[in-house]
Coordinates of C-alpha atoms in Angstrom, one line a residue:
Chain G
X1 CA 0.0 0.0 0.0
X2 CA 2.6 2.5 1.1
X3 CA 5.0 2.9 -1.8
X4 CA 7.9 5.2 -1.2
X5 CA 8.0 8.2 -3.5
X6 CA 4.2 8.2 -3.8
X7 CA 3.5 10.8 -1.2
X8 CA -0.1 11.8 -1.7
X9 CA 0.2 15.6 -1.6
X10 CA -3.4 16.2 -2.2
X11 CA -4.5 14.3 1.0
X12 CA -1.8 16.1 2.9
X13 CA -2.8 19.6 1.8
X14 CA -6.5 18.8 2.1
X15 CA -5.9 17.8 5.7
X16 CA -4.1 21.0 6.5
X17 CA -6.0 23.5 4.4
X18 CA -9.5 22.2 4.8
X19 CA -9.7 20.6 8.2
X20 CA -13.1 19.2 9.0
X21 CA -14.9 19.8 12.2
X22 CA -13.4 16.7 13.8
X23 CA -9.9 18.0 13.1
X24 CA -10.8 21.4 14.4
X25 CA -12.0 19.8 17.6
X26 CA -8.8 17.9 17.9
X27 CA -6.8 21.1 17.5
X28 CA -8.9 22.8 20.1
X29 CA -8.5 19.8 22.5
X30 CA -4.7 19.9 22.1
X31 CA -4.6 23.6 22.8
X32 CA -7.1 23.4 25.6
X33 CA -5.4 20.6 27.4
X34 CA -2.0 22.1 27.0
X35 CA -3.1 25.5 28.3
X36 CA -5.0 24.0 31.3
X37 CA -2.1 21.6 32.1
X38 CA 0.4 24.4 31.9
X39 CA -1.6 26.8 34.0
X40 CA -2.1 24.2 36.8
X41 CA 1.5 23.2 36.3
X42 CA 2.7 26.7 37.0
X43 CA 0.4 26.9 40.1
X44 CA 1.7 23.5 41.4
X45 CA 5.3 24.7 40.6
X46 CA 4.9 27.9 42.5
X47 CA 3.4 26.1 45.5
X48 CA 6.1 23.4 45.4
X49 CA 8.9 26.0 45.0
X50 CA 7.7 28.0 48.0
X51 CA 7.4 24.8 50.0
X52 CA 11.0 23.9 49.1
X53 CA 12.2 27.3 50.3
X54 CA 10.1 27.2 53.5
X55 CA 11.5 26.8 57.0
X56 CA 9.4 23.7 57.7
X57 CA 11.3 20.5 57.2
X58 CA 8.1 18.6 56.4
X59 CA 7.1 21.0 53.6
X60 CA 10.5 20.9 52.1
X61 CA 10.5 17.1 52.2
X62 CA 7.1 16.8 50.6
X63 CA 8.0 19.2 47.8
X64 CA 11.3 17.4 47.3
X65 CA 9.7 14.0 47.1
X66 CA 7.1 15.4 44.6
X67 CA 9.8 16.8 42.3
X68 CA 11.9 13.7 42.7
X69 CA 9.2 11.3 41.8
X70 CA 7.5 13.1 38.9
X71 CA 10.7 14.1 37.2
X72 CA 12.1 10.6 37.7
X73 CA 9.4 8.5 36.1
X74 CA 8.1 8.5 32.5
X75 CA 5.1 10.8 32.0
X76 CA 3.4 8.2 29.9
X77 CA 3.3 5.9 33.0
X78 CA 2.0 8.8 35.1
X79 CA -0.8 9.4 32.5
X80 CA -1.8 5.7 32.5
X81 CA -1.7 5.5 36.3
X82 CA -3.8 8.6 36.6
X83 CA -6.5 7.4 34.1
X84 CA -6.6 3.7 34.9
X85 CA -5.1 3.6 38.4
X86 CA -6.8 6.4 40.2
X87 CA -10.0 4.3 40.7
X88 CA -7.9 1.6 42.5
X89 CA -6.7 4.1 45.1
X90 CA -9.9 6.1 45.5
X91 CA -12.5 3.3 45.4
X92 CA -14.5 5.2 42.8
X93 CA -13.8 6.3 39.2
X94 CA -12.9 9.9 39.2
X95 CA -12.7 9.9 35.5
X96 CA -16.0 8.6 34.1
X97 CA -16.7 8.8 30.3
X98 CA -18.6 12.0 31.0
X99 CA -17.1 13.9 33.8
X100 CA -19.0 17.0 35.1
X101 CA -16.8 20.0 35.7
X102 CA -18.6 23.0 37.2
X103 CA -20.6 23.9 34.1
X104 CA -19.3 21.7 31.3
X105 CA -19.1 18.0 30.7
X106 CA -15.8 16.6 29.4
X107 CA -14.6 13.1 28.7
X108 CA -12.9 11.6 31.8
X109 CA -9.8 10.9 29.7
X110 CA -9.3 14.5 29.0
X111 CA -9.6 15.3 32.7
X112 CA -7.2 12.5 33.7
X113 CA -4.7 13.4 31.0
X114 CA -4.8 17.1 31.9
X115 CA -4.3 16.3 35.6
X116 CA -1.4 14.0 34.9
X117 CA 0.3 16.5 32.6
X118 CA -0.3 19.3 35.1
X119 CA 1.2 17.3 38.0
X120 CA 4.2 16.3 35.9
X121 CA 4.7 19.8 34.7
X122 CA 4.5 21.2 38.3
X123 CA 7.6 19.2 39.2
X124 CA 9.6 20.8 36.4
X125 CA 8.1 24.3 37.0
X126 CA 9.0 23.9 40.7
X127 CA 12.7 24.0 39.8
X128 CA 12.3 26.8 37.3
X129 CA 10.3 29.0 39.8
X130 CA 12.8 28.2 42.5
X131 CA 15.7 29.4 40.3
X132 CA 13.7 32.5 39.4
X133 CA 13.1 33.4 43.0
X134 CA 16.7 32.7 43.9
X135 CA 17.8 35.1 41.1
X136 CA 16.0 38.0 42.9
X137 CA 18.4 40.0 45.1
X138 CA 17.8 39.4 48.9
X139 CA 17.6 43.1 49.4
X140 CA 14.3 43.2 47.5
X141 CA 12.5 41.2 50.1
X142 CA 14.2 43.1 52.9
X143 CA 13.0 46.4 51.5
X144 CA 9.5 44.9 51.4
X145 CA 9.8 43.9 55.0
X146 CA 11.0 47.3 56.1
X147 CA 8.0 49.1 54.8
X148 CA 5.7 46.7 56.8
X149 CA 4.9 43.9 54.3
X150 CA 4.8 40.3 55.6
X151 CA 6.9 37.8 53.7
X152 CA 3.8 36.6 51.9
X153 CA 3.0 40.1 50.6
X154 CA 6.7 40.7 49.7
X155 CA 6.7 37.5 47.8
X156 CA 3.5 38.3 45.8
X157 CA 4.1 42.0 45.2
X158 CA 7.9 42.3 45.0
X159 CA 9.7 39.0 44.5
X160 CA 7.5 36.9 42.2
X161 CA 6.9 39.7 39.6
X162 CA 10.7 40.0 39.3
X163 CA 11.2 36.3 39.3
X164 CA 8.7 36.2 36.5
X165 CA 11.2 37.9 34.2
X166 CA 13.7 35.1 34.8
X167 CA 11.0 32.4 34.7
X168 CA 9.3 33.5 31.5
X169 CA 11.9 32.2 28.9
X170 CA 12.1 28.6 30.4
X171 CA 8.3 28.7 31.0
X172 CA 7.8 29.4 27.3
X173 CA 10.0 26.4 26.4
X174 CA 8.0 24.3 28.8
X175 CA 4.7 25.3 27.1
X176 CA 6.2 24.6 23.7
X177 CA 7.0 21.1 25.1
X178 CA 3.6 20.8 26.6
X179 CA 1.9 21.4 23.3
X180 CA 3.7 18.4 21.8
X181 CA 3.5 16.2 24.9
X182 CA -0.3 16.2 24.8
X183 CA 0.1 13.8 21.9
X184 CA 0.7 11.1 24.5
X185 CA -2.9 11.4 25.6
X186 CA -3.8 9.7 22.3
X187 CA -2.9 6.5 24.2
X188 CA -5.8 7.0 26.7
X189 CA -8.2 7.9 24.0
X190 CA -8.2 11.7 24.1
X191 CA -9.2 13.0 20.7
X192 CA -6.4 15.4 20.2
X193 CA -4.3 16.1 17.0
X194 CA -2.3 12.9 17.0
X195 CA -5.4 10.8 17.8
X196 CA -7.1 12.5 14.8
X197 CA -4.2 11.7 12.5
X198 CA -4.1 8.1 13.7
X199 CA -7.9 7.7 13.1
X200 CA -7.5 8.8 9.6
X201 CA -4.5 6.6 9.0
X202 CA -6.4 3.5 10.2
X203 CA -9.1 4.1 7.6
X204 CA -6.9 5.2 4.7
X205 CA -3.5 3.7 5.5
X206 CA -2.0 7.0 4.3
X207 CA 0.7 7.0 7.1
X208 CA 3.2 9.6 5.9
X209 CA 0.5 12.1 4.7
X210 CA -1.4 12.3 8.0
X211 CA 1.7 12.0 10.2
X212 CA 3.3 14.9 8.3
X213 CA 0.0 16.7 8.5
X214 CA -0.2 16.3 12.2
X215 CA 3.5 17.4 12.5
X216 CA 2.7 20.6 10.6
X217 CA -0.3 21.3 12.8
X218 CA 2.0 21.0 15.9
X219 CA 4.5 23.2 14.2
X220 CA 2.0 25.9 13.5
X221 CA 0.9 25.9 17.2
X222 CA 4.4 26.1 18.5
X223 CA 5.3 28.8 16.1
X224 CA 2.2 30.9 17.1
X225 CA 3.2 30.3 20.7
X226 CA 6.7 31.6 19.9
X227 CA 5.2 35.0 18.8
X228 CA 3.0 35.2 22.0
X229 CA 6.0 34.3 24.2
X230 CA 8.1 37.0 22.7
X231 CA 5.4 39.6 23.4
X232 CA 5.0 38.4 27.0
X233 CA 8.8 38.6 27.5
X234 CA 8.9 42.1 26.1
X235 CA 6.2 43.2 28.5
X236 CA 8.2 41.7 31.5
X237 CA 11.3 43.6 30.3
X238 CA 9.6 47.0 29.9
X239 CA 11.1 48.3 33.1
X240 CA 14.7 47.8 32.0
X241 CA 14.5 47.8 28.3
X242 CA 17.4 50.2 28.2
X243 CA 19.4 47.9 30.3
X244 CA 19.3 45.3 27.5
X245 CA 19.0 42.1 29.4
X246 CA 20.0 40.3 26.3
X247 CA 17.2 38.2 24.9
X248 CA 17.8 36.0 21.9
X249 CA 16.0 37.1 18.8
X250 CA 12.8 35.4 17.8
X251 CA 14.5 33.9 14.8
X252 CA 17.4 32.6 16.7
X253 CA 15.1 30.9 19.2
X254 CA 13.0 29.4 16.4
X255 CA 16.1 28.0 14.7
X256 CA 17.4 26.6 17.9
X257 CA 19.7 29.4 19.0
X258 CA 20.9 28.9 22.5
X259 CA 19.7 31.1 25.3
X260 CA 22.3 33.0 27.2
X261 CA 23.0 31.0 30.3
X262 CA 23.9 34.2 32.2
X263 CA 20.4 35.7 32.0
X264 CA 19.7 35.1 35.7
X265 CA 23.0 36.7 36.7
X266 CA 22.3 39.7 34.6
X267 CA 18.9 40.2 36.0
X268 CA 20.3 39.9 39.5
X269 CA 22.7 42.7 38.6
X270 CA 20.0 44.8 37.1
X271 CA 18.0 44.3 40.3
X272 CA 20.9 44.8 42.6
X273 CA 21.6 48.3 41.3
X274 CA 25.0 49.7 40.5
X275 CA 28.6 48.4 40.8
Chain T
X1 CA 10.7 55.3 78.8
X2 CA 8.1 56.3 76.3
X3 CA 10.0 59.5 75.5
X4 CA 12.7 57.2 74.2
X5 CA 11.9 56.4 70.6
X6 CA 14.6 53.7 70.7
X7 CA 15.4 51.8 73.8
X8 CA 17.9 49.0 73.2
X9 CA 19.1 47.2 76.3
X10 CA 22.1 44.8 76.4
X11 CA 21.5 43.5 72.9
X12 CA 23.4 40.3 72.0
X13 CA 23.6 38.7 68.6
X14 CA 25.6 35.8 67.3
X15 CA 26.1 34.4 63.8
X16 CA 27.0 30.8 64.4
X17 CA 29.9 30.8 66.8
X18 CA 30.8 34.4 66.3
X19 CA 29.3 36.9 68.7
X20 CA 28.8 40.1 66.7
X21 CA 27.0 42.1 69.3
X22 CA 28.2 41.7 72.9
X23 CA 25.7 43.7 74.8
X24 CA 24.8 47.0 73.1
X25 CA 22.6 49.5 74.8
X26 CA 21.3 52.7 73.2
X27 CA 18.5 55.1 73.9
X28 CA 17.4 57.6 71.4
X29 CA 15.0 60.4 72.3
X30 CA 12.4 62.0 70.1
X31 CA 13.9 64.2 67.4
X32 CA 17.4 63.1 68.2
X33 CA 19.9 62.3 65.4
X34 CA 22.5 59.6 66.4
X35 CA 25.4 58.6 64.1
X36 CA 27.0 55.3 64.7
X37 CA 30.6 55.0 63.5
X38 CA 33.2 52.3 63.6
X39 CA 35.4 50.1 61.5
X40 CA 33.8 47.4 59.4
X41 CA 33.1 44.3 61.4
X42 CA 32.4 46.4 64.5
X43 CA 28.8 45.3 64.5
X44 CA 27.2 48.7 63.7
X45 CA 25.2 47.5 60.7
X46 CA 24.1 44.4 62.5
X47 CA 23.0 46.5 65.4
X48 CA 21.0 48.9 63.2
X49 CA 19.3 45.9 61.5
X50 CA 18.2 44.5 64.9
X51 CA 16.4 47.8 65.6
X52 CA 13.6 46.9 63.1
X53 CA 13.9 43.1 63.4
X54 CA 15.7 42.4 60.2
X55 CA 18.1 40.5 62.5
X56 CA 16.7 38.6 65.4
X57 CA 18.5 39.0 68.7
X58 CA 19.9 36.4 71.1
X59 CA 19.7 38.4 74.2
X60 CA 18.6 41.8 75.6
X61 CA 15.5 43.7 74.5
X62 CA 14.6 46.4 72.0
X63 CA 11.6 48.7 72.0
X64 CA 10.9 51.2 69.3
X65 CA 8.1 53.7 69.7
X66 CA 6.9 51.7 72.7
X67 CA 6.6 48.4 70.8
X68 CA 8.8 45.4 71.4
X69 CA 10.8 44.5 68.3
X70 CA 10.7 40.8 67.4
X71 CA 8.5 40.1 70.5
X72 CA 5.0 40.8 71.5
X73 CA 2.8 40.4 74.6
X74 CA 0.5 37.4 74.4
X75 CA -3.0 37.4 76.1
X76 CA -1.5 36.4 79.4
X77 CA 1.0 39.2 79.3
X78 CA 3.9 37.0 78.5
X79 CA 6.6 38.1 76.1
X80 CA 6.5 35.7 73.1
X81 CA 8.1 35.8 69.6
X82 CA 6.3 38.3 67.5
X83 CA 3.9 37.0 64.8
X84 CA 4.8 38.1 61.3
X85 CA 1.9 40.5 61.4
X86 CA 3.0 42.1 64.6
X87 CA 6.5 42.5 63.4
X88 CA 5.3 44.0 60.1
X89 CA 3.2 46.5 62.1
X90 CA 6.2 47.6 64.1
X91 CA 8.4 47.8 60.9
X92 CA 5.8 49.9 59.1
X93 CA 6.6 52.7 61.7
X94 CA 10.3 52.5 61.1
X95 CA 11.9 53.7 57.9
X96 CA 15.0 51.9 56.7
X97 CA 17.4 53.1 54.1
X98 CA 19.8 50.6 52.6
X99 CA 23.3 51.0 51.4
X100 CA 22.3 49.6 48.1
X101 CA 18.9 51.4 47.9
X102 CA 16.9 48.2 47.1
X103 CA 14.3 50.0 45.1
X104 CA 11.9 47.7 43.3
X105 CA 13.1 47.7 39.7
X106 CA 9.7 46.7 38.2
X107 CA 8.0 49.8 39.6
X108 CA 8.5 53.4 38.7
X109 CA 9.7 55.9 41.2
X110 CA 6.2 56.9 42.2
X111 CA 5.0 53.3 42.3
X112 CA 7.8 52.5 44.6
X113 CA 6.6 55.2 47.0
X114 CA 2.9 54.5 46.9
X115 CA 3.1 50.7 47.2
X116 CA 3.2 50.4 50.9
X117 CA 0.9 53.3 51.9
X118 CA -1.8 51.8 49.6
X119 CA -1.2 48.1 50.4
X120 CA -0.2 48.3 54.1
X121 CA -2.0 51.4 55.3
X122 CA -5.0 51.1 53.0
X123 CA -4.7 54.7 52.0
X124 CA -6.8 55.9 49.0
X125 CA -4.7 55.8 45.8
X126 CA -5.3 59.5 44.9
X127 CA -4.2 60.6 48.4
X128 CA -1.1 58.3 48.2
X129 CA -0.1 59.8 44.9
X130 CA -0.5 63.3 46.2
X131 CA 1.7 62.5 49.2
X132 CA 4.2 60.7 47.0
X133 CA 4.4 63.8 44.7
X134 CA 5.0 66.0 47.7
X135 CA 7.8 63.7 48.8
X136 CA 9.4 63.6 45.4
X137 CA 9.4 67.4 45.4
X138 CA 11.1 67.3 48.8
X139 CA 13.9 65.1 47.5
X140 CA 14.0 67.2 44.3
X141 CA 13.0 64.4 41.9
X142 CA 9.6 65.6 40.7
X143 CA 10.8 65.2 37.1
X144 CA 11.6 61.5 37.7
X145 CA 8.1 60.6 38.8
X146 CA 7.5 57.9 36.2
X147 CA 11.0 56.7 35.7
X148 CA 12.2 53.2 36.5
X149 CA 15.0 52.9 39.0
X150 CA 17.3 51.4 36.4
X151 CA 17.4 54.7 34.7
X152 CA 18.3 56.7 37.8
X153 CA 21.7 57.5 39.2
X154 CA 22.7 56.0 42.5
X155 CA 22.1 59.3 44.3
X156 CA 18.7 59.6 42.7
X157 CA 17.8 56.1 43.6
X158 CA 18.8 56.6 47.2
X159 CA 16.6 59.8 47.3
X160 CA 13.6 57.8 46.0
X161 CA 14.4 55.1 48.6
X162 CA 14.3 57.8 51.3
X163 CA 11.0 59.1 49.9
X164 CA 9.6 55.5 49.9
X165 CA 10.5 55.1 53.6
X166 CA 9.0 58.5 54.5
X167 CA 5.8 57.7 52.7
X168 CA 4.9 55.5 55.7
X169 CA 5.3 58.5 58.0
X170 CA 7.7 56.6 60.2
X171 CA 8.5 57.6 63.8
X172 CA 12.1 56.7 63.3
X173 CA 14.4 56.6 60.3
X174 CA 17.3 54.1 60.2
X175 CA 20.1 54.7 57.7
X176 CA 22.6 51.9 56.9
X177 CA 25.6 53.6 55.2
X178 CA 23.3 55.4 52.8
X179 CA 26.1 57.0 50.8
X180 CA 28.7 54.2 50.8
X181 CA 27.6 52.8 47.4
X182 CA 27.4 56.2 45.7
X183 CA 29.7 58.0 43.3
X184 CA 31.4 60.9 45.1
X185 CA 29.5 63.5 43.2
X186 CA 26.1 62.2 44.2
X187 CA 26.9 61.8 47.9
X188 CA 26.1 65.5 48.6
X189 CA 22.6 65.4 47.3
X190 CA 21.7 62.5 49.5
X191 CA 23.3 64.1 52.6
X192 CA 21.4 67.3 51.8
X193 CA 18.1 65.4 52.0
X194 CA 19.1 63.7 55.2
X195 CA 20.1 67.1 56.7
X196 CA 16.8 68.5 55.8
X197 CA 15.1 65.6 57.5
X198 CA 17.1 66.1 60.6
X199 CA 16.3 69.8 60.7
X200 CA 12.6 68.9 60.3
X201 CA 12.8 67.0 63.6
X202 CA 12.9 63.4 62.4
X203 CA 14.4 60.9 64.8
X204 CA 17.3 59.3 63.0
X205 CA 19.9 56.6 63.6
X206 CA 22.6 56.6 60.9
X207 CA 25.4 54.2 60.4
X208 CA 27.8 56.3 58.4
X209 CA 31.4 57.0 57.4
X210 CA 30.5 60.6 56.6
X211 CA 32.3 62.3 59.4
X212 CA 31.3 65.7 58.1
X213 CA 27.7 64.8 58.3
X214 CA 28.1 63.3 61.8
X215 CA 29.9 66.4 63.0
X216 CA 27.5 68.9 61.5
X217 CA 24.1 67.2 61.9
X218 CA 24.1 64.7 64.6
X219 CA 23.3 65.3 68.3
X220 CA 25.3 62.4 69.4
X221 CA 28.0 60.2 67.9
X222 CA 28.4 56.6 69.0
X223 CA 31.6 54.6 68.4
X224 CA 31.3 50.8 68.1
X225 CA 34.2 48.4 68.2
X226 CA 34.2 44.6 68.6
X227 CA 30.5 44.4 69.1
X228 CA 30.2 47.0 71.9
X229 CA 29.8 50.7 72.2
X230 CA 33.1 52.0 73.4
X231 CA 32.5 55.7 73.4
X232 CA 29.7 58.2 72.8
X233 CA 29.2 61.9 73.1
X234 CA 28.3 65.1 71.4
X235 CA 30.1 65.7 68.1
X236 CA 32.2 68.5 69.7
X237 CA 33.4 66.2 72.5
X238 CA 33.7 63.3 70.2
X239 CA 35.8 64.8 67.4
X240 CA 37.8 67.3 69.6
X241 CA 38.5 65.2 72.7
X242 CA 38.0 61.5 72.1
X243 CA 38.9 59.7 75.3
X244 CA 39.2 56.1 74.1
X245 CA 42.4 55.0 72.5
X246 CA 40.6 53.0 69.8
X247 CA 38.4 56.1 68.9
X248 CA 41.5 58.2 68.5
X249 CA 43.1 55.7 66.2
X250 CA 39.9 55.3 64.1
X251 CA 39.5 59.1 63.8
X252 CA 43.1 59.7 62.9
X253 CA 42.8 57.2 60.0
X254 CA 39.5 58.5 58.7
X255 CA 39.8 62.3 59.1

């Protein structure tokens, strides 16, 4: 069936240029799951990072164990465990075929998959957020304390917004990864882009056409995200645009240019003031 | 006791095995300007930082404006370690100016100044802005209202930092070597602002190497060495007839 050199361009272009409603839903699912998983991943990451920096030994241990476990095991196993294994531990199935979220109903697989990706992502974000907070000069929190803020207020108002500038570039890369990692949810039956391509392959046997088509869809999503990321980073850098915390150009990032490893140090210097 | 804005008694502090403060006592009256001088490592900065609880103490007691620093009275009248809220409350009445300014770089000059009055005091934004503009005028930086700290010179940053502290209407201002990180040509503008504050009746404790400022502005000069106060007196006495051998040595080197 599959003869090399007989790539069916028409099928390929049709898939990309005239996606049917099923494909649109698949794209929407991929984006929706990725965004939701990333948002919760960041939330878990911030919580975990703060726990790791807390004075309480128990909180530090719990956060450390979380990061250790979820970074140390394959995400695909975590996804399977979440979807098929959660019922074993809970005694009821938290992910039924039609799960009711506050005002919408979604397939349980999407819920389980998003939860698994979010928890996994939180472990990676934890380290990124921690590095971002550590890059903010200690004097910043002290200044917050001296005007009467509590540590919590100083963290929210003073430290985290500055850490954000350091966190944003790796966070962008994490979301780029997330967009592609959602393809794994195909294995628990989430109808995302890869699932959509596979479905079409199984009925047409046009492997390369639909695989390439799916790849291009992911490429479009990650490229669009690249533009958004750039805008967000510019916004974060508004306050010291003239200090030129060197950000790589969009093109260099797109083409795999390396990020300056000294970004965090430079930001610390910018924050620390003169000398 | 209440007429003492600062009342530090026999303050001890150790970092690990090193005892940095070996029993420091200092009273500062309302409106008084006290300069603390001494060589680096003498404990003067650490002592200043204990006055608003940036450093905890291992012995002794500190009250500022009638409040215990780092401790509070619980319901049974026992002195216990202060809750974060209680400590924040005490600190909000004490201004602190850092050697390295520590302005918040993601906020403009005026945003730096209005942040705490709005968030901590709950002052209406329009009122906070009006106060902040008046403070910027006093430190002669009205034209830098909407500029980010990264674009200000060291002296300008330090003046905004002073305005930020003043915005909380503190009962006491603490200065930790406020001119040590500055270029020589901008030191004067910061000292001028501090002088004006002193003349306006602000109670101030300054750790400084500016002997000219200490002589001209302060009511009392305190010399620290090896974690204790070894000599104190009026500037006239202090600079003309220091009695302690260590003080004489120090002054001969620095003057």
